[in-house]
Coordinates of C-alpha atoms and ligand atoms in Angstrom, one line a residue:
M1 CA 0.0 0.0 0.0
A2 CA 2.8 2.4 1.0
N3 CA 4.8 1.9 -2.2
L4 CA 1.6 2.3 -4.2
A5 CA 0.9 5.5 -2.4
T6 CA 4.3 6.8 -3.1
L7 CA 4.1 5.8 -6.7
F8 CA 0.7 7.4 -6.9
T9 CA 2.1 10.7 -5.5
V10 CA 4.8 10.6 -8.2
L11 CA 2.2 10.0 -10.9
L12 CA 0.0 12.7 -9.5
S13 CA 2.9 15.1 -9.6
L14 CA 3.6 14.2 -13.2
L15 CA -0.1 14.4 -14.2
C16 CA -0.7 17.7 -12.5
Y17 CA 2.5 19.4 -13.2
S18 CA 1.2 21.0 -16.3
Q19 CA -1.7 22.4 -14.5
T20 CA 0.0 24.2 -11.6
G21 CA 0.2 27.4 -13.5
F22 CA -3.6 27.9 -13.5
A23 CA -5.0 30.6 -11.4
L24 CA -7.4 29.4 -8.7
V25 CA -11.0 29.8 -9.8
Q26 CA -13.5 30.7 -7.1
W27 CA -16.2 28.3 -8.0
P28 CA -15.2 25.0 -6.5
G29 CA -14.5 23.3 -9.8
G30 CA -11.3 21.5 -8.9
T31 CA -7.8 21.3 -10.3
S32 CA -7.8 17.7 -11.6
T33 CA -10.7 15.3 -11.6
R34 CA -10.6 11.8 -10.1
F35 CA -13.1 9.2 -11.1
Y36 CA -14.1 6.3 -9.0
D37 CA -16.5 3.5 -9.7
F38 CA -18.1 2.0 -6.5
K39 CA -20.1 -1.1 -6.9
V40 CA -22.0 -1.9 -3.7
Q41 CA -21.9 -5.7 -3.5
T42 CA -22.3 -8.5 -1.0
M43 CA -19.4 -10.8 -0.4
R44 CA -18.9 -13.9 1.6
V45 CA -16.2 -13.7 4.3
T46 CA -15.0 -16.0 6.9
K47 CA -13.9 -14.5 10.2
L48 CA -13.9 -15.9 13.8
C49 CA -14.7 -19.3 12.4
N50 CA -17.9 -18.1 10.9
T51 CA -18.9 -17.4 7.3
K52 CA -21.4 -14.7 6.4
E53 CA -22.3 -12.2 3.7
I54 CA -21.2 -8.7 4.3
V55 CA -21.9 -5.6 2.2
T56 CA -18.7 -4.1 0.6
I57 CA -17.6 -1.8 -2.2
N58 CA -16.1 -3.6 -5.2
G59 CA -15.7 -6.7 -3.0
M60 CA -13.0 -5.1 -0.9
F61 CA -13.0 -5.0 2.9
P62 CA -12.1 -2.3 4.0
G63 CA -13.2 -0.6 0.8
P64 CA -11.1 1.1 -1.8
V65 CA -9.1 4.2 -0.9
V66 CA -10.1 7.4 -2.5
Y67 CA -6.9 9.3 -3.4
A68 CA -6.9 12.9 -4.4
Q69 CA -5.0 16.2 -4.1
E70 CA -6.2 19.3 -2.4
D71 CA -8.7 21.2 -4.6
D72 CA -9.4 18.2 -6.8
R73 CA -12.8 17.4 -8.1
V74 CA -13.9 13.9 -7.1
I75 CA -16.6 12.0 -9.0
V76 CA -17.8 8.6 -7.6
K77 CA -20.4 6.6 -9.4
V78 CA -22.1 4.4 -6.9
T79 CA -24.1 1.4 -8.3
N80 CA -26.1 -0.6 -5.8
E81 CA -25.9 -4.3 -6.6
T82 CA -27.3 -5.4 -3.2
P83 CA -30.9 -5.7 -2.0
Y84 CA -30.2 -3.0 0.7
N85 CA -30.8 0.7 0.5
T86 CA -27.5 2.5 0.3
T87 CA -25.8 5.9 0.5
I88 CA -22.2 6.9 0.9
H89 CA -21.1 9.8 3.0
W90 CA -17.7 11.5 2.5
H91 CA -17.0 12.1 6.2
G92 CA -15.2 15.4 6.8
I93 CA -15.3 16.6 3.2
R94 CA -16.8 20.1 3.6
Q95 CA -19.0 19.8 0.5
R96 CA -18.7 23.4 -0.5
L97 CA -21.9 24.1 -2.5
S98 CA -22.4 20.4 -3.0
C99 CA -24.8 19.4 -0.2
W100 CA -26.6 17.1 -2.6
S101 CA -23.5 14.8 -2.6
D102 CA -23.1 14.7 1.2
G103 CA -24.8 11.4 1.6
P104 CA -26.7 11.0 4.9
S105 CA -29.9 9.1 4.0
Y106 CA -33.2 11.0 4.4
I107 CA -31.2 14.2 5.2
T108 CA -29.6 15.1 1.8
Q109 CA -30.9 12.3 -0.3
C110 CA -33.2 9.3 -0.6
P111 CA -31.3 6.0 -0.5
I112 CA -29.9 4.5 -3.6
Q113 CA -32.2 1.5 -4.0
A114 CA -31.4 -2.0 -5.3
G115 CA -30.2 -1.7 -8.9
Q116 CA -30.0 2.1 -8.9
T117 CA -27.0 4.4 -9.5
F118 CA -26.1 7.8 -8.1
T119 CA -23.0 9.8 -8.9
Y120 CA -21.5 11.9 -6.1
E121 CA -19.5 14.9 -7.2
F122 CA -17.6 17.3 -5.0
T123 CA -14.5 19.4 -4.8
I124 CA -12.0 19.0 -1.9
V125 CA -11.7 22.8 -1.3
K126 CA -8.8 23.7 0.9
Q127 CA -8.6 20.4 2.6
K128 CA -5.8 17.8 2.8
G129 CA -5.0 14.8 5.0
T130 CA -6.9 11.7 6.0
L131 CA -10.7 11.3 6.1
L132 CA -13.0 8.4 5.6
W133 CA -16.1 7.5 3.6
H134 CA -18.8 5.3 4.9
A135 CA -22.4 4.2 4.2
H136 CA -24.9 6.4 5.8
V137 CA -28.0 4.3 6.1
S138 CA -29.1 1.8 8.8
W139 CA -26.0 0.1 10.2
L140 CA -24.4 -0.7 6.8
R141 CA -21.3 1.4 7.6
G142 CA -20.2 -1.4 9.9
T143 CA -18.7 -3.0 6.8
V144 CA -19.0 -0.3 4.1
Y145 CA -16.2 2.1 4.8
G146 CA -12.8 3.1 3.5
A147 CA -10.1 5.8 3.7
I148 CA -9.9 9.1 1.8
V149 CA -6.3 10.4 1.4
V150 CA -5.9 13.9 0.2
Y151 CA -2.4 14.9 -0.7
P152 CA -1.2 18.5 -0.6
K153 CA -1.0 20.3 -4.0
T154 CA 2.0 19.4 -6.2
G155 CA 5.2 21.0 -4.8
V156 CA 3.7 21.7 -1.4
P157 CA 5.5 19.6 1.2
Y158 CA 4.1 18.2 4.4
P159 CA 4.9 20.4 7.4
F160 CA 7.0 17.6 8.9
K161 CA 9.8 15.4 7.8
Y162 CA 8.9 13.5 4.7
P163 CA 8.0 10.0 5.9
Y164 CA 9.8 6.9 4.6
E165 CA 6.4 5.3 4.0
E166 CA 2.8 5.9 4.7
H167 CA 0.2 3.4 5.9
I168 CA -3.5 3.4 6.5
I169 CA -4.8 1.9 9.7
I170 CA -8.6 1.6 9.8
L171 CA -10.1 0.6 13.1
G172 CA -13.4 -1.3 12.8
E173 CA -15.9 -3.4 14.7
Y174 CA -17.1 -6.8 13.4
W175 CA -20.4 -8.5 14.0
L176 CA -21.4 -12.0 13.2
Q177 CA -25.0 -10.9 12.8
D178 CA -26.4 -9.2 9.8
L179 CA -26.2 -5.5 10.6
V180 CA -29.4 -4.3 9.1
Q181 CA -31.3 -7.0 11.0
L182 CA -29.3 -6.2 14.2
E183 CA -30.3 -2.6 14.2
R184 CA -33.9 -3.6 13.7
Q185 CA -33.8 -6.1 16.6
V186 CA -32.1 -3.7 19.0
L187 CA -34.6 -1.0 18.3
A188 CA -37.5 -3.4 18.7
S189 CA -36.1 -4.6 22.0
G190 CA -36.1 -1.1 23.6
G191 CA -32.8 -2.1 25.2
G192 CA -29.1 -1.7 24.4
P193 CA -27.1 -3.3 21.6
P194 CA -24.8 -6.3 22.1
P195 CA -21.1 -5.6 21.9
A196 CA -19.3 -6.3 18.6
N197 CA -17.9 -9.8 18.2
A198 CA -14.4 -8.3 17.5
F199 CA -12.5 -5.2 16.9
T200 CA -10.6 -5.1 13.7
I201 CA -7.5 -3.4 12.3
N202 CA -7.8 -3.0 8.5
G203 CA -10.5 -5.7 8.7
H204 CA -8.4 -8.2 10.7
P205 CA -9.2 -9.1 14.4
G206 CA -5.8 -10.5 15.2
P207 CA -4.6 -13.3 17.5
N208 CA -6.5 -12.5 20.7
Y209 CA -9.8 -13.7 19.1
N210 CA -10.9 -17.2 18.3
C211 CA -9.7 -18.7 15.0
S212 CA -7.9 -15.5 14.2
K213 CA -4.2 -16.4 14.7
N214 CA -3.6 -15.9 11.0
D215 CA -6.2 -13.2 10.5
V216 CA -3.8 -10.4 11.4
Y217 CA -2.8 -7.2 9.7
K218 CA 1.0 -6.6 9.5
I219 CA 3.2 -3.7 8.5
D220 CA 6.8 -4.5 7.7
V221 CA 9.2 -1.8 8.7
V222 CA 12.9 -1.1 8.5
P223 CA 14.9 0.3 11.4
G224 CA 15.8 3.9 11.7
K225 CA 13.0 5.3 9.6
T226 CA 9.9 7.5 10.2
Y227 CA 6.5 6.2 9.1
L228 CA 3.3 8.1 8.7
L229 CA 0.3 6.2 9.9
R230 CA -3.1 7.5 8.9
V231 CA -5.3 6.1 11.7
I232 CA -9.1 6.1 11.2
N233 CA -11.9 5.0 13.5
A234 CA -14.6 3.5 11.3
G235 CA -16.2 1.5 14.2
L236 CA -19.9 1.6 14.9
N237 CA -20.6 1.9 18.5
M238 CA -17.3 2.2 20.4
E239 CA -14.6 4.7 21.0
N240 CA -11.1 3.3 21.0
F241 CA -7.6 3.6 22.2
F242 CA -4.7 2.8 19.8
A243 CA -1.1 2.3 20.7
I244 CA 2.1 0.6 19.4
A245 CA 4.3 -1.4 21.8
H246 CA 7.4 0.5 22.8
H247 CA 6.9 3.2 20.2
K248 CA 5.9 6.8 20.6
L249 CA 3.2 8.4 18.4
T250 CA 3.6 12.0 17.2
I251 CA 0.3 13.5 16.2
V252 CA 0.7 15.8 13.3
E253 CA -2.8 16.0 11.9
V254 CA -6.4 15.5 13.1
D255 CA -9.5 15.4 11.0
A256 CA -7.5 16.4 7.9
E257 CA -6.0 19.6 9.5
Y258 CA -2.4 19.9 10.6
T259 CA -1.6 20.2 14.3
K260 CA 1.4 21.2 16.2
P261 CA 3.4 17.9 16.7
F262 CA 2.4 16.3 19.9
T263 CA 4.1 13.1 21.2
T264 CA 2.1 10.6 23.2
D265 CA 2.1 6.8 24.0
R266 CA -1.5 6.4 22.7
V267 CA -4.4 8.1 21.0
M268 CA -8.1 7.9 21.4
L269 CA -10.4 8.1 18.4
G270 CA -14.2 8.1 18.4
P271 CA -15.9 6.7 15.3
G272 CA -15.5 9.2 12.5
Q273 CA -12.2 10.6 13.8
T274 CA -8.9 10.5 12.0
I275 CA -5.4 11.1 13.4
N276 CA -2.1 11.1 11.5
V277 CA 0.8 10.0 13.6
L278 CA 4.5 9.7 12.9
V279 CA 6.3 6.7 14.3
T280 CA 10.0 6.3 14.3
T281 CA 11.5 2.8 14.2
D282 CA 14.1 3.4 16.9
Q283 CA 13.6 0.2 18.9
P284 CA 15.6 -3.0 18.8
I285 CA 14.7 -5.3 15.9
G286 CA 11.6 -7.2 16.9
K287 CA 7.9 -7.8 16.4
Y288 CA 5.7 -5.2 18.1
S289 CA 1.9 -5.1 18.6
M290 CA -0.3 -2.4 17.4
A291 CA -3.4 -2.5 19.6
M292 CA -6.9 -1.2 19.4
G293 CA -8.9 -1.4 22.7
A294 CA -12.1 -0.1 24.2
Y295 CA -12.7 3.3 25.6
M296 CA -16.0 3.1 27.4
S297 CA -16.8 6.1 29.6
A298 CA -20.5 5.2 30.3
K299 CA -21.4 3.1 33.3
G300 CA -23.2 -0.2 33.1
V301 CA -22.7 -0.8 29.3
Q302 CA -21.5 -4.1 28.0
F303 CA -18.6 -3.8 25.6
Q304 CA -16.0 -5.9 23.8
N305 CA -12.9 -5.8 26.0
I306 CA -10.6 -8.0 23.9
S307 CA -8.1 -5.9 21.9
A308 CA -7.5 -6.2 18.2
I309 CA -3.9 -6.7 17.4
A310 CA -1.8 -6.0 14.3
Y311 CA 1.9 -6.4 13.9
F312 CA 4.5 -3.7 13.4
Q313 CA 7.4 -5.9 12.4
Y314 CA 11.0 -4.9 11.9
L315 CA 13.0 -6.3 9.0
G316 CA 15.0 -9.1 10.5
A317 CA 12.6 -10.0 13.3
V318 CA 11.7 -13.7 13.7
P319 CA 8.3 -14.0 12.2
S320 CA 7.2 -16.7 14.5
S321 CA 8.2 -14.8 17.6
I322 CA 5.7 -13.5 20.1
A323 CA 4.7 -9.9 19.4
L324 CA 5.7 -7.5 22.3
P325 CA 2.4 -6.4 23.9
A326 CA 1.2 -2.8 23.6
Q327 CA 0.2 -0.9 26.7
L328 CA -3.4 0.4 26.3
P329 CA -5.0 2.5 29.0
S330 CA -7.7 0.9 30.9
F331 CA -11.2 1.1 29.3
N332 CA -12.3 4.0 31.5
D333 CA -9.1 6.1 31.6
N334 CA -10.7 9.5 31.0
L335 CA -7.4 11.3 31.9
A336 CA -5.6 9.5 29.0
V337 CA -8.3 11.0 26.7
K338 CA -8.0 14.5 28.2
T339 CA -4.2 14.4 27.9
V340 CA -4.4 13.7 24.1
M341 CA -7.1 16.4 23.7
D342 CA -5.0 19.0 25.6
G343 CA -2.2 18.3 23.1
L344 CA -4.2 19.2 20.0
R345 CA -3.4 22.6 18.7
S346 CA -3.7 24.0 15.2
L347 CA -0.4 24.3 13.4
N348 CA -1.2 27.2 11.2
P349 CA -2.8 30.6 12.2
V350 CA -6.5 30.1 12.7
N351 CA -9.5 32.0 11.5
V352 CA -11.7 31.5 14.5
P353 CA -14.7 33.8 14.8
K354 CA -14.1 36.2 17.7
E355 CA -17.6 37.8 17.6
I356 CA -20.6 35.6 17.8
D357 CA -24.0 36.2 16.2
T358 CA -25.8 33.1 17.5
N359 CA -25.1 31.4 20.8
L360 CA -26.4 27.9 21.1
F361 CA -26.4 25.5 24.0
Y362 CA -27.3 21.9 23.2
T363 CA -27.5 19.0 25.7
I364 CA -26.6 15.6 24.5
G365 CA -27.4 12.3 26.1
L366 CA -29.6 9.2 26.4
N367 CA -33.1 8.9 27.7
V368 CA -35.3 6.1 29.0
Q369 CA -38.8 6.6 27.6
K370 CA -42.0 5.2 29.0
C371 CA -43.1 1.9 27.7
R372 CA -46.0 2.1 25.3
S373 CA -45.9 -1.5 24.0
K374 CA -48.5 -4.2 24.8
T375 CA -45.6 -6.6 25.0
P376 CA -43.2 -4.9 27.4
K377 CA -41.1 -8.0 27.9
N378 CA -40.2 -7.9 24.2
N379 CA -40.1 -4.3 23.6
C380 CA -39.2 -2.4 26.8
Q381 CA -35.9 -3.9 27.9
A382 CA -34.3 -0.7 29.1
T383 CA -34.0 0.1 32.9
N384 CA -37.4 0.4 34.7
N385 CA -39.0 -1.4 31.8
G386 CA -38.5 1.6 29.6
V387 CA -37.4 2.2 26.1
M388 CA -34.0 3.6 25.2
A389 CA -33.8 6.9 23.3
A390 CA -31.3 9.6 22.8
S391 CA -31.7 13.3 22.2
M392 CA -30.2 16.8 21.8
N393 CA -31.9 19.4 24.0
N394 CA -34.1 16.5 25.0
I395 CA -35.6 16.2 21.6
S396 CA -35.2 12.9 20.0
F397 CA -34.8 13.2 16.2
I398 CA -37.3 11.4 14.1
K399 CA -35.9 10.5 10.6
P400 CA -38.2 11.7 7.9
N401 CA -39.2 9.4 5.0
I402 CA -38.2 11.8 2.3
S403 CA -35.0 13.8 1.8
L404 CA -35.0 16.9 4.0
L405 CA -32.8 18.8 1.6
E406 CA -35.3 18.1 -1.2
A407 CA -38.2 19.2 1.0
Y408 CA -36.4 22.4 1.9
Y409 CA -35.2 23.1 -1.6
K410 CA -38.6 22.4 -3.3
K411 CA -40.5 23.9 -0.4
I412 CA -42.5 20.8 0.3
N413 CA -44.3 21.4 3.6
G414 CA -45.1 19.0 6.5
Y415 CA -41.8 17.0 6.9
Y416 CA -39.9 19.1 9.4
T417 CA -40.3 22.1 11.6
E418 CA -37.9 25.0 12.2
D419 CA -38.2 25.1 16.0
F420 CA -35.2 23.3 17.3
P421 CA -34.6 25.3 20.5
D422 CA -31.4 27.2 21.1
V423 CA -31.2 26.1 24.7
P424 CA -32.8 23.1 26.5
L425 CA -36.4 23.6 27.6
K426 CA -35.3 22.8 31.2
F427 CA -32.1 23.6 33.0
Y428 CA -31.0 21.4 35.9
D429 CA -27.8 19.9 37.2
F430 CA -27.0 18.0 33.9
V431 CA -24.1 15.8 35.0
N432 CA -24.0 15.2 38.8
G433 CA -25.9 12.4 40.4
A434 CA -26.4 10.4 37.3
P435 CA -28.6 8.6 36.5
N436 CA -30.9 11.6 37.0
N437 CA -33.8 10.9 34.8
I438 CA -36.4 10.3 37.5
P439 CA -36.0 13.4 39.7
N440 CA -35.7 15.6 36.7
D441 CA -38.4 14.0 34.6
T442 CA -36.4 14.1 31.4
Q443 CA -38.6 12.2 29.0
A444 CA -37.5 13.3 25.5
L445 CA -39.9 15.0 23.1
N446 CA -39.9 13.7 19.5
G447 CA -39.6 15.6 16.3
T448 CA -37.9 16.4 13.0
R449 CA -36.8 19.8 14.2
T450 CA -34.2 22.0 12.5
K451 CA -32.4 25.1 13.3
V452 CA -32.3 27.7 10.5
L453 CA -29.2 29.8 10.1
E454 CA -28.8 32.9 7.9
Y455 CA -25.9 32.7 5.5
G456 CA -22.7 33.8 7.2
T457 CA -23.9 33.5 10.8
R458 CA -21.0 33.2 13.3
V459 CA -22.1 30.4 15.6
Q460 CA -20.9 29.3 19.0
L461 CA -22.3 26.0 20.2
I462 CA -21.9 24.6 23.6
L463 CA -22.4 20.8 23.7
Q464 CA -23.2 19.7 27.2
D465 CA -23.2 16.0 28.2
T466 CA -26.1 14.9 30.5
G467 CA -26.3 12.0 33.0
I468 CA -29.9 11.3 32.4
V469 CA -28.9 7.6 32.0
S470 CA -25.1 7.7 32.4
T471 CA -22.6 10.4 31.6
E472 CA -20.6 9.4 28.5
N473 CA -18.1 10.8 26.0
H474 CA -20.1 11.4 22.8
P475 CA -18.3 11.9 19.4
I476 CA -20.4 14.7 17.9
H477 CA -20.0 15.1 14.2
L478 CA -21.2 18.1 12.1
H479 CA -21.7 17.7 8.3
G480 CA -20.6 20.3 5.8
Y481 CA -18.2 22.1 8.1
S482 CA -15.1 21.9 10.3
F483 CA -15.3 23.8 13.5
Y484 CA -12.9 25.2 16.0
V485 CA -12.9 23.5 19.3
V486 CA -12.3 26.6 21.5
G487 CA -12.9 25.0 24.9
Y488 CA -14.0 22.0 26.8
G489 CA -14.1 20.9 30.4
T490 CA -15.8 18.7 32.9
G491 CA -19.0 19.4 34.8
N492 CA -21.7 21.8 33.8
Y493 CA -20.6 24.5 31.4
D494 CA -20.2 27.8 33.3
P495 CA -19.3 30.9 31.1
Q496 CA -17.7 32.5 34.2
T497 CA -15.1 29.9 34.6
A498 CA -14.8 28.4 31.1
D499 CA -11.4 28.7 29.6
F500 CA -11.3 29.4 25.9
N501 CA -8.4 29.0 23.4
L502 CA -8.9 31.5 20.5
V503 CA -5.2 31.3 19.6
D504 CA -4.6 27.8 18.2
P505 CA -7.7 25.7 18.7
P506 CA -7.9 22.5 16.6
Y507 CA -10.1 22.5 13.5
M508 CA -12.2 19.3 13.6
N509 CA -15.3 17.7 12.2
T510 CA -16.0 15.3 15.1
I511 CA -15.5 16.2 18.7
G512 CA -15.5 13.8 21.6
V513 CA -17.4 15.8 24.2
P514 CA -15.8 14.9 27.5
V515 CA -17.7 12.5 29.7
G516 CA -19.8 14.5 32.2
G517 CA -18.5 17.6 30.6
W518 CA -18.9 20.1 27.7
A519 CA -17.2 21.3 24.6
A520 CA -17.5 24.7 22.9
I521 CA -17.2 24.9 19.1
R522 CA -17.3 27.8 16.7
F523 CA -18.0 28.0 13.0
V524 CA -19.2 30.4 10.3
A525 CA -22.4 29.1 8.6
D526 CA -21.2 29.9 5.1
N527 CA -22.1 26.7 3.2
P528 CA -25.7 26.7 2.2
G529 CA -27.6 23.4 2.6
V530 CA -29.1 21.0 5.1
W531 CA -26.5 19.7 7.4
F532 CA -26.8 16.8 9.8
M533 CA -25.2 17.0 13.3
H534 CA -25.2 13.8 15.3
C535 CA -23.4 11.5 17.7
H536 CA -21.2 9.2 15.6
L537 CA -21.9 6.2 17.9
E538 CA -24.3 4.5 15.5
I539 CA -26.7 3.2 18.2
H540 CA -27.1 6.8 19.6
L541 CA -27.9 8.0 16.1
S542 CA -30.5 5.2 15.8
W543 CA -32.0 6.4 19.1
G544 CA -32.3 10.0 17.9
L545 CA -29.1 11.8 19.1
S546 CA -29.1 14.3 16.2
M547 CA -30.5 17.5 14.8
V548 CA -30.3 19.4 11.5
F549 CA -29.0 22.8 10.6
I550 CA -30.5 24.5 7.6
V551 CA -28.1 27.1 6.2
K552 CA -29.8 29.6 3.9
N553 CA -28.3 30.9 0.6
G554 CA -26.4 34.1 0.7
H555 CA -26.1 36.4 -2.3
G556 CA -24.9 35.4 -5.8
E557 CA -23.7 32.2 -7.3
L558 CA -20.9 31.6 -4.9
E559 CA -23.2 31.7 -1.9
T560 CA -26.1 29.7 -3.4
L561 CA -26.7 25.9 -3.5
P562 CA -27.0 24.8 -7.1
H563 CA -29.9 22.7 -8.4
P564 CA -30.1 19.0 -7.5
P565 CA -28.4 16.6 -9.8
A566 CA -30.7 14.9 -12.3
D567 CA -30.0 11.4 -11.0
L568 CA -30.8 12.2 -7.4
P569 CA -32.5 9.0 -6.0
Q570 CA -36.2 9.1 -5.3
C571 CA -37.7 7.6 -2.1
Ligands
C2O601 CU1 -19.5 9.9 9.5 CU2 -23.2 11.6 9.5 O1 -21.4 10.7 9.5

């Protein structure tokens, strides 16, 4: 993969060389155009001594890597050859004036149905680094995912020493059950999901799991070199630690934005997050483990506590030798998470809004709703015979059955409202004394509620965790934008004591809001469209931990969402 990547860069340089003289046009039209053909297919795989059909792209698991350069146009033709409804989301791509190609089902498009085709088209405007793509319908993304690698423009170096080789490391979760069925079953039960049967690194569980001694990913390395690892968490329902035995990781980029180099023994990634790290092979010749383990900050949740292992193997090491074990933090080591977060600082000068037009305060958390089923034993398996839900500002999002973007664009009434509140309807001690659902009566309301923003609004949003069921770190993802993480802390957000970094905050698309704490983000709403914001733990998304921003057009062509593509799928 690494050699291919290098070769690819060289080819890119050759291909693009003749074009570097062009002036940058303002419309996001792209420098070069990259075409990809994605066939959504089922494939039989055997893992953990079990054979099943999984959904893949082009029969690859993980799926194909989308390579591009900053400012390129990317065109991906997606053909659905499975019986399942499909969409693909380009996670972290800011989709400048291309909301139609964003991909979340029932938000920006109807699913691509069996036998149908849809072509995604977007320009990677002022973005470079590692991102991921994944299915954005039911739980299909459990196997339908892959990396996006965006190289700097030709002649623009990395802001760190050129690595000897680059490797992609995609963390995943593997289930023996069919994922579409599993989501249905879990939602019908009213209770929580079972843990994954295994964690995986580039699709391989590694030797800690049954029947997986030889189902291990391996990177061969030579001593005395520096490697760039593009680490991606594509898991469904877990946040994870990642570490390499005896090796330091130097973080240089997060969510496709450069950071000041920060050296650590381990990183934590929530699903949807990407971290580029440099690793120097400065240890004695040997075979070292790369490990992916659980980070579970909520109380009373079952999770997979066996680590996935891959090998980081020096040239000259005895292949049959035992791999040196990696030290992962314990599953509830919140301090380890904070330490990494404290180290994330933007490398380059930032453009963080200093004045704010709209102040928003959204609580995030789970709920236990009253049982309304006639068969509570089957359908109300949450605590106190309730039904699990999740919400923002105590409003549980109901997915519409048409595309919201289409409804908005074509002014079709009746599918959503514009009354998502700027603050919760009720303030109380959000985080102390969890679980605090009974004394505070925090039954969630339901609705497809949106928050409308005028073009160019400078937004500050406080995300506040709640302990209605249990406090928990939630990876909150915003579509269509990156945002500056200007502050975070534990406890209830208090503007008097909150400490903000307006100098070099990281620019991210997914923020792990600290367990029992808060995070403050800022962005300028200058990309018109309908943009989903949600917890990237898939079960929380299924339970309603999401909302939608509608960003209106500004003035003129460069501030206006174009017409929908002709092949936009119908519901
Ligand atoms: Cu990576 Cu809406 O998701």
